[in-house]
Every structure is written in C-alpha cells, then in structure tokens.
Amino acid sequence: MSSILSIENLSKNYGKVLAVDNISLKIEEGICFGLLGPNGAGKTTTIEMMEGILKPTTGRALFRGKPIGPHFHQRVGIQFQSTALQDFITVEETLKLFSALYSTHRDSEEVIEICSLGDILKRDNRKLSGGQRQRLLLALAIVNDPEVVFLDEPTTGLDPQARRNFWSLIEKIKKEGKTVLLTTHYMEEAEILCDEVAIMDQGHIVARDVPKKLLAENFDGVIVKLPWKKNNQLPDGAVQVDDYIEIHSMDIDATLHHLIHHSIHLDGLTIHAPNLEDLFLKLTGSSLRA
Ligand SMILES: Nc1ncnc2c1ncn2[C@@H]1O[C@H](COP(=O)(O)OP(=O)(O)OP(=O)(O)O)[C@@H](O)[C@H]1O
Ligand SMILES: [Mg+2]
C-alpha cells in the first residue's frame, strides 16, 4: 500500500519553544492512525502542519507523495481541537452552510445518518451538548466526502458513554475506507480505534507501531497496582507512580504472597494487562496525567 500522508524531518519552533522536533512519519491509506501524547506533546502542531494550516519551521508534509497543493482542502476534512460554531443557526443550517463551501459534497442524508444528527437537526448550535457538538463537528469534517479525515482530540471532555458513541461513528468512517488521523490523550481510545499509533512526548516520537505489537514488545506478564498511601514501604521490584505503586508481575500468586508476607494492605489492589498508558510511563518515565 502507498502512503497517503507523510512528513519528513518536520520541526516547528514558536520562538524559543521547540514544539515539534524533527519527526518523520508515513501513513498508509485506509488506516486509522493515532497521534498520542500528553498535553503540550506537540500533537496539534504536528497535525496542523500535515493539514497545511501551519507552516513548518523545517521539513515538509506530503499528500500522496507530493507537497500539499491548492486543491488539498477539497480532499481532506478537518475537525479542529477547538472550533467556534455560528450562533443562532441550527444544526441543519450549519451543515448546509459548510456543504456549500465545497465543489464536491456527499449526500446530506448520509452525513446526518453517519453522525446520528437526525434528532437534533432543528436545534440551535448554542443548545448542543458536548457529545452532540462533537458529532456535528465530525459531520462538518466529512461533508466534502474527504479522502483523509483529521480529528484533533475529538472526544476530550465527553462522558464515557458519549465517547463510546463517538468511537462507533469513527468506525463507520473507517469502514468506508477513509484514512483517519486522530489525536488523543486517551490511550484506551487509541487501542480500540487505531491500526497504528505514534506516541509523542515533548515534540518527539517515542514509539510508533501497531498498538498490540508495541505492547507485546515492551511487556511480559501483568501489572499489579496498589494505592500508595496505605503502604509505607515499597515492596521489592515496585515503582511509585502518582498515588500508586506498581509491580510488573510474571506470577500473580507469588506477587500476592510476597505482599502479604510483608504485611502490605491489599485494599484497592488491581491487576491489569499492560496498556498504552503503561507503555507511555515506561518510555518517558512520567505518567500521562503528570
Ligand atoms: N501559537 C503558539 N505559540 C507559542 N507556543 C505554542 C503555540 N502553539 C503551541 N505552542 C506550544 O507548543 C507546544 C506543543 O503544543 P501543541 O498544541 O502542539 O500540543 P498538544 O500535544 O496538541 O497538546 P494538547 O493535548 O494540550 O492539545 C506546547 O508547549 C505549547 O505551549
Ligand atoms: Mg492539541
């Protein structure tokens, strides 16, 4: 398969701040690619250079192997991290307004169906809930039937149910064969939606691959987690992370015996398979929420 999007040695300086530091990526057509990382990692800066909105300090972004040209905006759809919607008009009017901006657009009934907007078409933009607003913004990103859809933290601030609903909309878009480029700091979201991810930290890409592969390469066994406050000493092999201690265990029985033997309270103990959040901690030494 060919790369639909690629970036080569891309950097961006804002004055003295080096927001993106010499990163390169190739993204295959038809996949959902996740750009992950904590606040300030450089996700928005990177995606906006790929969208042709922000000029790189050095390096370049390519679409189908060529520098971004004048018709690029017809072929991509963008959902910005923060977008102002026009007040005093309805969802239906907003869709019409955006549709009219493009020379090609897809059937509006289809867009309404994909983004589940049927029940709120007559609602004023100001009255939308967070989840409804994100669904409308997604609709606006696909009105022109784009080949690539850029979504910058589309589910931040949504409750867990609304987030799950939004994931199913993204799945629909993926099924249509569109390439989706998504940024998020929810690692669970990336594990569920993304075929490939690049984990960013402080302007660098610290890991890049299929989520399952990254986890298999970096972890064996399971992670045992205990609230830190209840224990005043760190058991052997444990590390403290925020308010917890974590133990990477290949043998749960042995780990639990060891904890009990050292009179450590097990209240609040959890055991989980390693996830991308654990990987981020392993690679950067800091937790995502730090
Ligand atoms: N216009 C700007 N001027 C100066 N500094 C900026 C500007 N935009 C971003 N930065 C800085 O660049 C760095 C990367 O910001 P960016 O918005 O790309 O991060 P992000 O990964 O999208 O974070 P978030 O998850 O909070 O959206 C941050 O340190 C930020 O403060
Ligand atoms: Mg951002």
mmCIF file of N, CA, C and O in Angstrom, residues 108-118 169 172:
data_model
loop_
_atom_site.group_PDB
_atom_site.id
_atom_site.type_symbol
_atom_site.label_atom_id
_atom_site.label_comp_id
_atom_site.label_asym_id
_atom_site.label_seq_id
_atom_site.Cartn_x
_atom_site.Cartn_y
_atom_site.Cartn_z
ATOM 1 N N SER A 108 -26.450 14.824 1.989
ATOM 2 C CA SER A 108 -26.550 15.287 3.375
ATOM 3 C C SER A 108 -27.294 14.268 4.247
ATOM 4 O O SER A 108 -27.010 14.151 5.437
ATOM 5 N N GLU A 109 -28.242 13.513 3.658
ATOM 6 C CA GLU A 109 -28.947 12.475 4.437
ATOM 7 C C GLU A 109 -27.938 11.456 4.991
ATOM 8 O O GLU A 109 -28.056 10.992 6.117
ATOM 9 N N GLU A 110 -26.959 11.126 4.147
ATOM 10 C CA GLU A 110 -25.935 10.163 4.546
ATOM 11 C C GLU A 110 -25.099 10.698 5.711
ATOM 12 O O GLU A 110 -24.815 9.983 6.664
ATOM 13 N N VAL A 111 -24.716 11.960 5.606
ATOM 14 C CA VAL A 111 -23.903 12.578 6.661
ATOM 15 C C VAL A 111 -24.696 12.604 7.973
ATOM 16 O O VAL A 111 -24.167 12.276 9.047
ATOM 17 N N ILE A 112 -25.976 12.946 7.865
ATOM 18 C CA ILE A 112 -26.843 13.012 9.052
ATOM 19 C C ILE A 112 -26.958 11.636 9.689
ATOM 20 O O ILE A 112 -26.877 11.479 10.910
ATOM 21 N N GLU A 113 -27.072 10.626 8.847
ATOM 22 C CA GLU A 113 -27.201 9.237 9.322
ATOM 23 C C GLU A 113 -25.890 8.779 9.996
ATOM 24 O O GLU A 113 -25.895 8.286 11.129
ATOM 25 N N ILE A 114 -24.756 8.996 9.316
ATOM 26 C CA ILE A 114 -23.473 8.552 9.879
ATOM 27 C C ILE A 114 -23.230 9.191 11.242
ATOM 28 O O ILE A 114 -22.781 8.547 12.178
ATOM 29 N N CYS A 115 -23.524 10.475 11.340
ATOM 30 C CA CYS A 115 -23.196 11.205 12.573
ATOM 31 C C CYS A 115 -24.368 11.280 13.554
ATOM 32 O O CYS A 115 -24.297 12.029 14.542
ATOM 33 N N SER A 116 -25.413 10.522 13.296
ATOM 34 C CA SER A 116 -26.590 10.456 14.191
ATOM 35 C C SER A 116 -27.111 11.849 14.559
ATOM 36 O O SER A 116 -27.247 12.183 15.741
ATOM 37 N N LEU A 117 -27.393 12.654 13.547
ATOM 38 C CA LEU A 117 -27.848 14.022 13.812
ATOM 39 C C LEU A 117 -29.347 14.185 13.589
ATOM 40 O O LEU A 117 -29.898 15.270 13.806
ATOM 41 N N GLY A 118 -30.012 13.101 13.173
ATOM 42 C CA GLY A 118 -31.433 13.169 12.796
ATOM 43 C C GLY A 118 -32.315 13.856 13.831
ATOM 44 O O GLY A 118 -33.174 14.671 13.480
ATOM 45 N N LEU A 169 -18.989 6.110 15.485
ATOM 46 C CA LEU A 169 -19.043 6.958 14.275
ATOM 47 C C LEU A 169 -17.714 6.880 13.520
ATOM 48 O O LEU A 169 -17.679 6.798 12.282
ATOM 49 N N LYS A 172 -17.483 3.778 11.551
ATOM 50 C CA LYS A 172 -18.239 3.846 10.276
ATOM 51 C C LYS A 172 -17.407 4.510 9.190
ATOM 52 O O LYS A 172 -17.379 4.067 8.045
#
